[in-house]
Amino acid sequence: MNKKEKIFAITGMINYIFVVFLNAFTDLGHKIIVQNTIFKIYDGSTQIMLTAIVNALILFPFILVFSPSGFLADRFAKSKVMQYSALFGVILTLLITYAYYQGWFLFAFAMTFLLALQSAIYSPAKYGYIKELVGVKFISSGNAAVQATTTVAILSGIITYTIFFESLYSDDLKTKEEILRAIAPLGWFLVLGMTIEWFLTFKLPNTQTQASSRKFAFKRYLKGIYLKKNIKAITRKKEILHAIISLSLFWSISQVVLAVFGEYAKTELGITNTIYVQGVMALAGIGIVLGSIIAAKFSKYHINLGLTGIGAFFITVIVFLVPFVHSMGIIAFMFTAFGIFAAFLLVPLNARIQYLSSNVHLGVILAASNFVQNIFMFSFLVLTTFFAYFGMNGELLFYVMGVVGVYLIYTIFSEYLVEIFWNFVGILLSLRYKLEYEGLENIQDEKGVLLLGNHVSWVDWALLQLPIRRKINYMMDKDIYSIKWLQPVLKKGEVIPLSSRAFKDAFKEASRRLKRGRIVAVFPEGAIAKNTDITTFQKGFELIDGGYDGYVVPFFIDGMFGSKFAKNKTPNQHNGFFSRRTVKVVFGTPLSKNIKANELEKRIKQMKDEYGIK
């Protein structure tokens, strides 16, 4: 059973995915109806302002109920919170449908706020449920599945409600009230979607492992005491706060782009059919689905934060380029790419927040994350309304968001530079090699690990590091370490230089790092092998003090002989340009910290035989 099958075999996962889909699909439906009505009636800066206000009404409840929503998600079983929230949604969609039939545009406009309030209460429970349902092991894939499902729901909602809207719309309709009465039957789709969602929430398993006795004091809420306390929950770990800020910047850019694109398409491209406008924006949803699949693939072994650098860079480039393009076809392609690279940010950053959060405070932290992100988005939409009021058009707002994108790139690269480097290396190697790993469970977190194994190519350091979340400290010949243009990079990578003069000092440094819980890797052969035979292991590593809390893990690398990075260039092992060489790295069971060189050499040879490596 592969990793994807394991995730969907978890009890409740299928029902949860359908709940996530219907929640996003139905929430979006009403927004699309209101936005399309605005698009048909208003032009220019007024259109930008009203669209921004609609989006702001959706965001403001997330700010308003930040503390209560986090409390509810931690105090009660998350499945129960979703049940009652869905029931509230059924009531709201019935009221919205009644407003459509009456032609009450302002009432329907205001109901956007209440529907968003339901989502704000729902959200921490919905996203906190991922970790409880699938566990830490599948947290990246779980987030990718939820992100892809949400995006498919948004895409489906945009297409479905826009097509139905246009089919019921007529050019004879001159006022917003007339438009609402004409499209009123769409309200029953909202009611049906929310009702099915409510029904499915009863089939979700209760994943609450520990009942909470916490109580919510309304006075403390009004005084802002909960707000201060919950904000502290995300500022205790700077890694969580940074991930939230990065997500906030991305969503702010996205909100403004979506708010102004309708006006840009209408004014600059002459597009008046909402199917084309909403369809192009929906392509970003297809991109997020594709990007989530790619992100999950590259996060197979751990949360791949290196993807965030690629995402931030290309999102910014796309935002800058849109005003220069006057072809709807090219813009459609760009929005799809925008979605792909958006997923490179969303999947790893959301997974990181959940991973670093304790289960006890997960709901509060996710609610705080929503709060900060929505403060950012709300502020950006207020600024958009302000700029539009004073005549700034969509083209200029794209440039402003491009500048914000540059700052996003800076924050991402300043925090995840090392991860971005390793991600880049991983992508390059994946073009030529199919990497397979065995025995990763033998490398436990938070303990010192001494990796010892064979040396077959110039890229062995990368092959070992890619599936391991923690940084590996390598020992390297000082002559290579001293190369001027390489030394800054090697220092950043915490490489330990090794020379004949300071032989013992180097191994003492390795001992110190192991005692600090680091991973240290040594290639006892001392040089890259010239053939497939295991050469004599040197005894230097025996000088490493075994007094650290950890263990020795042997490894064996196979499949690199005959490659461009090996010294062995056997002709019959040459692969074609478009073919990929299979490389296997095996991590053996832990060994005694006092193991001798000859014993280790024997064990590596046994591993070679055990795995059928020739």
Coordinates of C-alpha atoms in Angstrom, one line a residue:
M1 CA 0.0 0.0 0.0
N2 CA 1.5 3.3 -1.0
K3 CA 1.5 6.5 1.1
K4 CA -1.6 8.0 -0.6
E5 CA -3.6 4.8 -0.1
K6 CA -2.6 4.7 3.6
I7 CA -3.9 8.3 4.1
F8 CA -7.3 7.6 2.5
A9 CA -7.6 4.3 4.3
I10 CA -7.7 6.1 7.6
T11 CA -11.2 5.9 9.1
G12 CA -13.1 9.2 8.5
M13 CA -10.7 10.6 5.9
I14 CA -13.1 10.3 2.9
N15 CA -16.0 11.8 4.8
Y16 CA -13.7 14.6 6.0
I17 CA -12.6 15.4 2.5
F18 CA -16.2 15.7 1.4
V19 CA -17.0 18.0 4.3
V20 CA -14.0 20.2 3.4
F21 CA -15.2 20.2 -0.2
L22 CA -18.8 21.2 0.5
N23 CA -17.7 23.8 3.1
A24 CA -15.6 25.7 0.6
F25 CA -18.0 25.1 -2.4
T26 CA -21.0 26.5 -0.5
D27 CA -19.3 29.4 1.1
L28 CA -17.9 30.5 -2.2
G29 CA -21.3 30.3 -4.0
H30 CA -22.9 33.3 -2.3
K31 CA -19.8 35.4 -2.7
I32 CA -19.7 34.6 -6.5
I33 CA -23.4 35.6 -6.8
V34 CA -22.8 38.9 -5.1
Q35 CA -19.5 39.7 -6.9
N36 CA -21.1 38.9 -10.3
T37 CA -24.0 41.2 -9.5
I38 CA -21.5 44.0 -8.7
F39 CA -19.6 43.2 -11.9
K40 CA -22.8 43.6 -14.0
I41 CA -24.0 46.8 -12.5
Y42 CA -20.8 48.8 -11.6
D43 CA -17.6 49.9 -13.4
G44 CA -14.2 51.3 -12.7
S45 CA -13.1 52.3 -9.2
T46 CA -16.6 51.7 -7.8
Q47 CA -16.4 48.1 -8.9
I48 CA -13.0 47.7 -7.3
M49 CA -14.3 49.3 -4.0
L50 CA -17.4 47.1 -3.7
T51 CA -15.5 43.9 -4.6
A52 CA -12.9 44.8 -2.0
I53 CA -15.7 45.4 0.6
V54 CA -17.2 42.0 -0.2
N55 CA -13.9 40.4 0.4
A56 CA -13.4 42.4 3.6
L57 CA -16.8 41.3 4.9
I58 CA -15.6 37.8 4.5
L59 CA -12.4 38.4 6.4
F60 CA -13.6 40.6 9.2
P61 CA -15.4 37.8 11.2
F62 CA -12.1 35.8 11.3
I63 CA -10.7 38.8 13.2
L64 CA -13.7 39.3 15.4
V65 CA -14.1 35.7 16.7
F66 CA -10.4 34.8 16.8
S67 CA -10.4 34.0 20.5
P68 CA -13.8 32.2 20.7
S69 CA -13.1 30.0 17.6
G70 CA -9.7 28.9 19.0
F71 CA -11.3 28.2 22.4
L72 CA -14.1 26.1 20.9
A73 CA -11.7 24.0 18.8
D74 CA -9.6 23.2 21.9
R75 CA -12.4 22.9 24.4
F76 CA -14.7 20.6 22.4
A77 CA -14.2 17.7 20.0
K78 CA -13.5 19.3 16.6
S79 CA -16.0 17.1 14.9
K80 CA -18.7 18.5 17.2
V81 CA -17.7 22.0 16.4
M82 CA -18.0 21.3 12.7
Q83 CA -21.5 19.7 13.2
Y84 CA -22.9 22.8 15.0
S85 CA -21.2 25.2 12.6
A86 CA -22.7 23.3 9.6
L87 CA -26.2 23.5 11.2
F88 CA -25.8 27.3 11.6
G89 CA -24.8 27.4 7.9
V90 CA -28.0 25.6 6.9
I91 CA -30.1 28.3 8.7
L92 CA -28.0 31.1 7.0
T93 CA -28.4 29.7 3.5
L94 CA -32.1 29.5 3.9
L95 CA -32.2 33.2 4.9
I96 CA -29.9 34.1 2.0
T97 CA -32.2 32.3 -0.5
Y98 CA -35.2 34.2 0.9
A99 CA -33.3 37.5 0.4
Y100 CA -32.7 36.5 -3.3
Y101 CA -36.4 35.9 -3.9
Q102 CA -37.2 39.3 -2.3
G103 CA -34.5 41.1 -4.3
W104 CA -33.0 42.4 -1.0
F105 CA -29.5 43.2 -2.3
L106 CA -28.2 45.0 0.8
F107 CA -29.5 42.2 3.0
A108 CA -27.8 39.6 0.9
F109 CA -24.7 41.7 0.8
A110 CA -24.7 41.9 4.7
M111 CA -25.4 38.1 4.9
T112 CA -21.9 37.6 3.4
F113 CA -20.6 38.7 6.8
L114 CA -22.7 36.1 8.7
L115 CA -21.8 33.3 6.4
A116 CA -18.2 34.3 6.9
L117 CA -18.8 34.3 10.7
Q118 CA -19.9 30.7 10.4
S119 CA -16.7 29.8 8.5
A120 CA -14.5 31.7 11.1
I121 CA -15.9 29.5 13.9
Y122 CA -15.6 26.4 11.7
S123 CA -12.0 27.0 10.5
P124 CA -9.7 26.2 13.4
A125 CA -11.6 23.0 14.1
K126 CA -11.6 22.0 10.4
Y127 CA -7.8 22.5 10.0
G128 CA -6.8 21.3 13.4
Y129 CA -8.7 18.1 12.7
I130 CA -6.0 17.2 10.0
K131 CA -3.3 16.5 12.5
E132 CA -5.6 14.6 14.9
L133 CA -7.0 12.5 12.0
V134 CA -3.8 11.6 10.0
G135 CA -1.1 12.1 12.6
V136 CA 2.4 13.7 12.2
K137 CA 3.6 11.0 9.8
F138 CA 1.2 12.1 7.1
I139 CA 0.9 15.8 8.0
S140 CA 2.3 17.1 4.7
S141 CA 0.3 14.8 2.6
G142 CA -2.8 15.5 4.7
N143 CA -2.4 19.2 4.2
A144 CA -1.8 18.7 0.5
A145 CA -5.0 16.7 0.2
V146 CA -7.0 19.3 2.1
Q147 CA -5.5 22.1 0.1
A148 CA -6.2 20.3 -3.2
T149 CA -9.8 19.5 -2.1
T150 CA -10.4 23.1 -1.0
T151 CA -9.1 24.4 -4.3
V152 CA -11.1 21.9 -6.4
A153 CA -14.2 23.1 -4.4
I154 CA -13.4 26.7 -5.0
L155 CA -12.8 26.0 -8.7
S156 CA -16.0 24.0 -9.0
G157 CA -17.9 26.7 -7.1
I158 CA -16.7 29.5 -9.4
I159 CA -17.5 27.6 -12.5
T160 CA -20.8 26.2 -11.4
Y161 CA -22.3 29.3 -9.9
T162 CA -21.0 31.6 -12.6
I163 CA -22.4 29.4 -15.4
F164 CA -25.8 29.2 -13.7
F165 CA -25.6 33.0 -13.0
E166 CA -25.0 33.7 -16.7
S167 CA -27.8 31.3 -17.8
L168 CA -30.3 33.1 -15.6
Y169 CA -29.0 36.6 -16.3
S170 CA -30.5 38.7 -19.1
D171 CA -29.4 42.1 -20.5
D172 CA -32.9 43.3 -19.8
L173 CA -32.1 43.2 -16.1
K174 CA -31.1 46.8 -15.2
T175 CA -30.9 46.8 -11.4
K176 CA -29.2 44.7 -8.8
E177 CA -32.6 43.8 -7.2
E178 CA -33.9 42.5 -10.5
I179 CA -30.7 40.4 -11.0
L180 CA -31.1 38.8 -7.5
R181 CA -34.7 37.8 -8.2
A182 CA -33.7 36.3 -11.5
I183 CA -31.0 34.1 -10.0
A184 CA -32.9 33.3 -6.8
P185 CA -33.2 29.5 -7.6
L186 CA -29.4 29.3 -7.1
G187 CA -30.1 29.8 -3.4
W188 CA -31.4 26.3 -3.1
F189 CA -28.0 24.9 -4.3
L190 CA -26.5 26.7 -1.3
V191 CA -29.0 25.2 1.1
L192 CA -28.6 21.7 -0.4
G193 CA -24.7 21.8 -0.2
M194 CA -24.8 23.0 3.4
T195 CA -27.4 20.4 4.4
I196 CA -25.3 17.5 2.9
E197 CA -22.2 18.9 4.7
W198 CA -24.1 18.9 8.0
F199 CA -25.2 15.3 7.5
L200 CA -21.6 14.2 6.7
T201 CA -20.2 15.9 9.9
F202 CA -22.0 13.3 11.9
K203 CA -19.9 10.6 10.3
L204 CA -16.6 12.1 11.4
P205 CA -14.8 10.2 14.2
N206 CA -14.2 12.0 17.5
T207 CA -10.4 12.4 17.6
Q208 CA -10.2 14.3 20.9
T209 CA -7.8 12.3 23.0
Q210 CA -8.1 14.4 26.2
A211 CA -11.2 16.3 27.4
S212 CA -10.7 19.9 28.3
S213 CA -12.3 21.7 31.2
R214 CA -11.4 25.2 30.1
K215 CA -14.1 27.9 30.4
F216 CA -14.6 31.0 28.3
A217 CA -15.1 34.2 30.2
F218 CA -16.9 36.8 28.0
K219 CA -15.6 39.7 30.0
R220 CA -12.0 38.6 29.5
Y221 CA -12.8 38.4 25.7
L222 CA -14.2 42.0 25.6
K223 CA -11.2 43.3 27.5
G224 CA -8.8 41.7 25.0
I225 CA -7.2 39.4 27.6
Y226 CA -7.8 36.3 25.4
L227 CA -6.4 38.2 22.5
K228 CA -3.1 39.0 24.2
K229 CA -2.9 35.4 25.5
N230 CA -3.6 33.8 22.1
I231 CA -1.2 36.1 20.3
K232 CA 1.5 35.0 22.8
A233 CA 0.8 31.4 21.7
I234 CA 2.1 32.1 18.2
T235 CA 5.0 34.4 19.3
R236 CA 6.5 31.8 21.7
K237 CA 8.0 30.0 18.7
K238 CA 9.5 32.4 16.1
E239 CA 9.3 29.6 13.5
I240 CA 5.5 29.5 13.8
L241 CA 5.2 33.3 13.7
H242 CA 7.4 33.5 10.6
A243 CA 5.3 30.9 8.8
I244 CA 2.1 32.9 9.7
I245 CA 3.6 36.2 8.5
S246 CA 4.7 34.6 5.2
L247 CA 1.2 33.2 4.6
S248 CA -0.3 36.5 5.5
L249 CA 1.8 38.3 2.9
F250 CA 0.9 35.8 0.2
W251 CA -2.9 35.9 1.0
S252 CA -2.8 39.7 1.0
I253 CA -1.3 39.7 -2.5
S254 CA -3.9 37.2 -3.6
Q255 CA -6.8 39.0 -2.2
V256 CA -5.9 42.3 -3.9
V257 CA -5.2 40.5 -7.2
L258 CA -8.6 38.8 -7.2
A259 CA -10.3 42.1 -6.1
V260 CA -8.9 44.1 -9.0
F261 CA -8.7 41.6 -11.8
G262 CA -12.4 41.9 -12.7
E263 CA -12.0 45.7 -13.2
Y264 CA -8.7 45.2 -15.1
A265 CA -10.3 42.6 -17.4
K266 CA -13.3 44.8 -18.1
T267 CA -11.4 48.1 -18.6
E268 CA -8.2 46.9 -20.2
L269 CA -9.3 43.8 -22.0
G270 CA -12.9 44.6 -22.7
I271 CA -14.3 41.4 -21.1
T272 CA -17.9 41.7 -19.9
N273 CA -18.9 38.0 -19.5
T274 CA -18.4 36.8 -15.9
I275 CA -17.7 33.3 -17.1
Y276 CA -14.4 34.4 -18.7
V277 CA -13.4 36.6 -15.7
Q278 CA -14.2 34.1 -13.0
G279 CA -13.0 31.2 -15.2
V280 CA -9.5 32.7 -15.5
M281 CA -9.3 33.3 -11.8
A282 CA -10.6 29.7 -11.2
L283 CA -7.6 28.4 -13.1
A284 CA -5.5 29.5 -10.2
G285 CA -7.4 26.8 -8.4
I286 CA -6.4 24.2 -10.9
G287 CA -2.8 25.4 -10.3
I288 CA -3.1 24.9 -6.6
V289 CA -4.3 21.4 -7.0
L290 CA -1.4 20.6 -9.3
G291 CA 1.0 22.4 -7.0
S292 CA -0.3 20.5 -4.0
I293 CA 0.4 17.2 -5.7
I294 CA 3.9 18.3 -6.6
A295 CA 4.5 19.7 -3.0
A296 CA 3.4 16.4 -1.5
K297 CA 5.7 14.5 -3.8
F298 CA 8.7 16.6 -2.8
S299 CA 7.7 16.4 0.9
K300 CA 7.7 12.6 1.0
Y301 CA 10.2 12.3 3.9
H302 CA 9.7 15.6 5.7
I303 CA 8.1 19.0 5.4
N304 CA 9.9 20.6 2.4
L305 CA 10.3 24.2 3.3
G306 CA 12.6 24.8 0.4
L307 CA 9.6 24.9 -1.9
T308 CA 8.6 28.2 -0.4
G309 CA 11.5 30.0 -2.1
I310 CA 10.4 28.8 -5.5
G311 CA 6.8 29.7 -4.8
A312 CA 7.5 33.3 -3.5
F313 CA 9.8 34.1 -6.4
F314 CA 7.5 33.0 -9.3
I315 CA 4.4 34.4 -7.7
T316 CA 6.1 37.8 -7.6
V317 CA 7.3 37.6 -11.2
I318 CA 3.7 36.7 -12.4
V319 CA 2.1 39.6 -10.5
F320 CA 4.6 42.0 -12.1
L321 CA 4.0 40.6 -15.6
V322 CA 0.2 40.5 -15.7
P323 CA -0.2 44.2 -16.6
F324 CA 2.1 43.7 -19.6
V325 CA -0.1 41.0 -21.1
H326 CA -3.2 41.7 -23.1
S327 CA -4.1 38.2 -24.2
M328 CA -6.7 36.4 -22.1
G329 CA -5.2 33.0 -23.1
I330 CA -1.7 34.0 -21.8
I331 CA -3.2 35.5 -18.6
A332 CA -5.1 32.2 -18.1
F333 CA -1.8 30.3 -18.2
M334 CA -0.2 32.8 -15.8
F335 CA -3.1 32.4 -13.3
T336 CA -2.6 28.6 -13.5
A337 CA 1.1 29.0 -12.8
F338 CA 0.3 31.4 -10.0
G339 CA -1.8 28.6 -8.3
I340 CA 1.0 26.0 -8.7
F341 CA 3.5 28.3 -7.0
A342 CA 1.0 29.3 -4.4
A343 CA 0.7 25.7 -3.3
F344 CA 4.5 25.6 -2.9
L345 CA 3.9 28.2 -0.1
L346 CA 0.6 26.9 1.4
V347 CA 1.3 23.2 1.8
P348 CA 4.7 23.4 3.6
L349 CA 3.9 26.5 5.7
N350 CA 0.6 25.2 6.9
A351 CA 2.1 21.8 7.7
R352 CA 4.9 23.5 9.6
I353 CA 2.5 25.5 11.8
Q354 CA 0.6 22.3 12.7
Y355 CA 3.8 20.3 13.2
L356 CA 5.3 22.8 15.6
S357 CA 2.0 23.2 17.6
S358 CA 1.1 21.0 20.5
N359 CA -2.2 19.2 20.3
V360 CA -3.5 21.0 23.4
H361 CA -3.1 24.5 21.9
L362 CA -3.5 23.6 18.2
G363 CA -6.9 25.2 17.9
V364 CA -5.8 28.4 19.5
I365 CA -2.7 28.6 17.3
L366 CA -4.7 28.0 14.2
A367 CA -7.2 30.6 15.2
A368 CA -4.4 33.0 15.9
S369 CA -2.9 32.2 12.5
N370 CA -6.3 33.0 10.9
F371 CA -6.5 36.2 12.9
V372 CA -3.1 37.5 11.8
Q373 CA -3.7 36.4 8.1
N374 CA -7.0 38.1 8.1
I375 CA -5.7 41.3 9.7
F376 CA -3.2 41.5 6.8
M377 CA -5.8 40.7 4.1
F378 CA -8.4 43.1 5.6
S379 CA -5.8 45.9 5.8
F380 CA -4.7 45.3 2.2
L381 CA -8.4 45.4 1.0
V382 CA -9.0 48.6 3.0
L383 CA -6.0 50.1 1.2
T384 CA -7.2 48.8 -2.1
T385 CA -10.6 50.5 -1.4
F386 CA -8.7 53.7 -0.5
F387 CA -6.5 53.7 -3.6
A388 CA -9.5 52.9 -5.8
Y389 CA -11.5 55.8 -4.3
F390 CA -8.7 58.2 -5.3
G391 CA -8.6 56.8 -8.8
M392 CA -5.8 54.2 -8.8
N393 CA -6.6 51.5 -11.4
G394 CA -6.0 47.8 -11.5
E395 CA -2.8 48.0 -13.4
L396 CA -1.1 50.2 -10.8
L397 CA -2.4 47.9 -8.0
F398 CA -0.7 44.9 -9.7
Y399 CA 2.6 46.8 -9.5
V400 CA 2.1 47.6 -5.8
M401 CA 1.5 43.9 -5.1
G402 CA 4.6 43.1 -7.0
V403 CA 6.6 45.2 -4.6
V404 CA 4.9 43.4 -1.7
G405 CA 6.0 40.1 -3.4
V406 CA 9.6 41.3 -3.4
Y407 CA 9.4 41.7 0.4
L408 CA 7.8 38.2 0.6
I409 CA 10.8 36.8 -1.2
Y410 CA 13.1 38.5 1.2
T411 CA 11.4 37.1 4.3
I412 CA 11.3 33.6 2.9
F413 CA 14.9 33.5 1.8
S414 CA 16.2 35.0 5.0
E415 CA 14.5 32.3 7.0
Y416 CA 14.7 29.2 4.8
L417 CA 17.9 29.8 2.7
V418 CA 19.4 26.4 3.7
E419 CA 16.1 24.5 3.0
I420 CA 15.8 26.3 -0.4
F421 CA 19.4 25.3 -1.3
W422 CA 18.6 21.6 -0.4
N423 CA 15.4 21.8 -2.3
F424 CA 17.2 23.1 -5.4
V425 CA 19.8 20.3 -5.1
G426 CA 16.9 17.7 -4.7
I427 CA 15.2 19.0 -7.9
L428 CA 18.4 18.8 -9.9
L429 CA 19.2 15.3 -8.7
S430 CA 15.6 14.1 -9.4
L431 CA 16.1 15.0 -13.1
R432 CA 18.7 12.3 -13.4
Y433 CA 18.2 9.9 -10.5
K434 CA 15.3 8.0 -9.0
L435 CA 16.1 8.0 -5.3
E436 CA 15.0 5.2 -3.1
Y437 CA 15.6 5.0 0.7
E438 CA 15.4 2.2 3.2
G439 CA 15.7 2.3 7.0
L440 CA 15.0 6.0 7.6
E441 CA 13.2 5.0 10.8
N442 CA 16.6 4.1 12.3
I443 CA 17.5 7.8 12.5
Q444 CA 15.5 9.2 15.4
D445 CA 15.0 12.8 16.2
E446 CA 16.8 14.7 18.9
K447 CA 19.7 12.2 19.5
G448 CA 23.2 12.2 18.3
V449 CA 23.7 10.1 15.3
L450 CA 27.1 9.0 13.7
L451 CA 26.5 8.0 10.1
L452 CA 29.2 5.7 8.7
G453 CA 29.2 4.1 5.2
N454 CA 30.7 3.8 1.8
H455 CA 31.8 6.6 -0.5
V456 CA 30.9 6.2 -4.2
S457 CA 30.4 9.7 -5.7
W458 CA 30.9 13.4 -5.4
V459 CA 27.2 13.9 -4.5
D460 CA 27.0 11.4 -1.6
W461 CA 26.6 14.3 0.8
A462 CA 23.4 15.3 -1.0
L463 CA 22.1 11.7 -1.3
L464 CA 22.3 11.3 2.5
Q465 CA 20.9 14.7 3.4
L466 CA 17.8 14.9 1.2
P467 CA 15.4 12.5 3.1
I468 CA 16.6 13.7 6.6
R469 CA 15.0 16.8 8.2
R470 CA 18.0 17.5 10.5
K471 CA 21.2 19.0 9.2
I472 CA 24.1 16.5 8.7
N473 CA 27.6 17.7 9.8
Y474 CA 30.1 16.2 7.4
M475 CA 33.8 15.7 7.9
M476 CA 35.8 16.9 4.9
D477 CA 39.4 17.1 3.7
K478 CA 40.8 20.5 4.7
D479 CA 42.3 21.1 1.3
I480 CA 38.8 21.1 -0.2
Y481 CA 37.4 23.0 2.7
S482 CA 40.0 25.8 2.2
I483 CA 38.9 26.6 -1.4
K484 CA 38.0 30.3 -1.1
W485 CA 34.8 30.3 -3.1
L486 CA 33.5 27.1 -1.3
Q487 CA 34.5 28.0 2.3
P488 CA 31.6 30.3 3.1
V489 CA 29.1 27.7 1.9
L490 CA 30.8 24.9 3.8
K491 CA 30.9 27.0 7.0
K492 CA 27.2 27.6 6.6
G493 CA 26.7 23.9 6.2
E494 CA 28.8 23.4 9.5
V495 CA 31.3 21.1 7.8
I496 CA 34.2 19.9 10.0
P497 CA 37.6 20.2 8.2
L498 CA 39.9 17.2 8.5
S499 CA 43.7 17.3 8.1
S500 CA 46.6 15.1 9.0
R501 CA 48.0 17.9 11.3
A502 CA 44.7 18.4 13.2
F503 CA 43.5 14.9 12.9
K504 CA 42.5 14.4 16.6
D505 CA 41.0 17.9 16.9
A506 CA 38.6 17.3 14.1
F507 CA 37.3 14.1 15.7
K508 CA 37.0 15.9 19.1
E509 CA 34.8 18.5 17.4
A510 CA 32.7 15.7 16.0
S511 CA 32.3 14.3 19.5
R512 CA 31.2 17.7 20.8
R513 CA 28.6 18.0 18.1
L514 CA 27.3 14.5 18.7
K515 CA 26.9 15.4 22.4
R516 CA 24.8 18.3 21.3
G517 CA 22.4 15.9 19.5
R518 CA 23.8 16.6 16.0
I519 CA 24.1 14.2 13.1
V520 CA 27.7 13.7 12.0
A521 CA 28.6 11.8 8.8
V522 CA 32.0 10.2 8.1
F523 CA 33.1 8.2 5.0
P524 CA 35.7 5.8 6.5
E525 CA 37.0 4.7 3.1
G526 CA 38.7 8.2 3.0
A527 CA 38.2 8.7 -0.7
I528 CA 35.7 8.0 -3.5
A529 CA 35.8 4.3 -4.5
K530 CA 37.1 3.5 -8.0
N531 CA 35.0 0.3 -8.3
T532 CA 32.1 -1.5 -6.7
D533 CA 34.2 -3.1 -4.0
I534 CA 34.2 -1.9 -0.4
T535 CA 37.8 -0.7 0.2
T536 CA 39.5 -0.9 3.6
F537 CA 37.9 1.4 6.3
Q538 CA 40.2 3.8 8.1
K539 CA 40.3 3.8 11.9
G540 CA 40.0 7.6 12.4
F541 CA 36.3 7.5 13.4
E542 CA 37.3 5.3 16.4
L543 CA 38.7 8.4 18.0
I544 CA 35.2 9.8 18.4
D545 CA 34.2 9.7 22.1
G546 CA 31.2 7.4 22.6
G547 CA 29.9 9.3 25.6
Y548 CA 27.1 11.0 23.6
D549 CA 23.4 10.1 23.9
G550 CA 22.9 8.4 20.5
Y551 CA 24.1 5.7 18.3
V552 CA 26.0 4.7 15.1
V553 CA 23.9 4.1 12.0
P554 CA 25.7 2.3 9.0
F555 CA 24.6 3.2 5.5
F556 CA 25.2 1.9 2.0
I557 CA 24.8 3.8 -1.3
D558 CA 24.2 1.9 -4.5
G559 CA 23.5 2.9 -8.1
M560 CA 26.0 5.7 -8.6
F561 CA 28.8 3.7 -10.2
G562 CA 29.1 4.6 -13.8
S563 CA 27.4 8.0 -13.3
K564 CA 29.0 11.4 -14.1
F565 CA 29.7 12.0 -10.4
A566 CA 31.5 8.7 -9.8
K567 CA 35.1 7.8 -10.5
N568 CA 34.0 4.6 -12.0
K569 CA 32.8 5.2 -15.6
T570 CA 31.7 1.7 -16.7
P571 CA 30.3 2.0 -20.2
N572 CA 27.5 -0.5 -19.9
Q573 CA 26.1 1.4 -16.9
H574 CA 25.5 4.5 -19.0
N575 CA 22.0 5.8 -19.0
G576 CA 20.4 7.8 -21.9
F577 CA 19.9 11.5 -21.6
F578 CA 16.1 11.1 -20.9
S579 CA 16.4 8.1 -18.6
R580 CA 16.8 8.2 -14.9
R581 CA 19.3 6.1 -12.9
T582 CA 17.9 4.3 -9.8
V583 CA 20.0 5.1 -6.7
K584 CA 19.3 3.3 -3.5
V585 CA 20.5 4.4 0.0
V586 CA 20.1 1.9 2.8
F587 CA 20.3 3.0 6.5
G588 CA 21.0 -0.1 8.7
T589 CA 20.0 -0.8 12.3
P590 CA 21.9 1.1 14.9
L591 CA 25.3 -0.3 16.0
S592 CA 27.5 -0.1 19.1
K593 CA 29.1 3.3 19.5
N594 CA 32.4 1.5 20.2
I595 CA 32.4 -0.4 16.9
K596 CA 35.8 -0.9 15.2
A597 CA 36.7 -0.2 11.6
N598 CA 37.0 -3.8 10.6
E599 CA 33.6 -4.7 12.2
L600 CA 31.9 -1.8 10.5
E601 CA 33.4 -2.8 7.1
K602 CA 32.1 -6.3 7.6
R603 CA 28.6 -4.9 8.4
I604 CA 28.5 -2.7 5.3
K605 CA 29.4 -5.7 3.2
Q606 CA 26.6 -7.7 4.8
M607 CA 24.1 -4.9 4.0
K608 CA 25.3 -5.0 0.4
D609 CA 24.5 -8.7 0.3
E610 CA 21.2 -8.4 2.2
Y611 CA 19.7 -6.0 -0.2
G612 CA 20.9 -7.8 -3.3
I613 CA 23.2 -5.1 -4.3
K614 CA 25.8 -6.2 -6.9

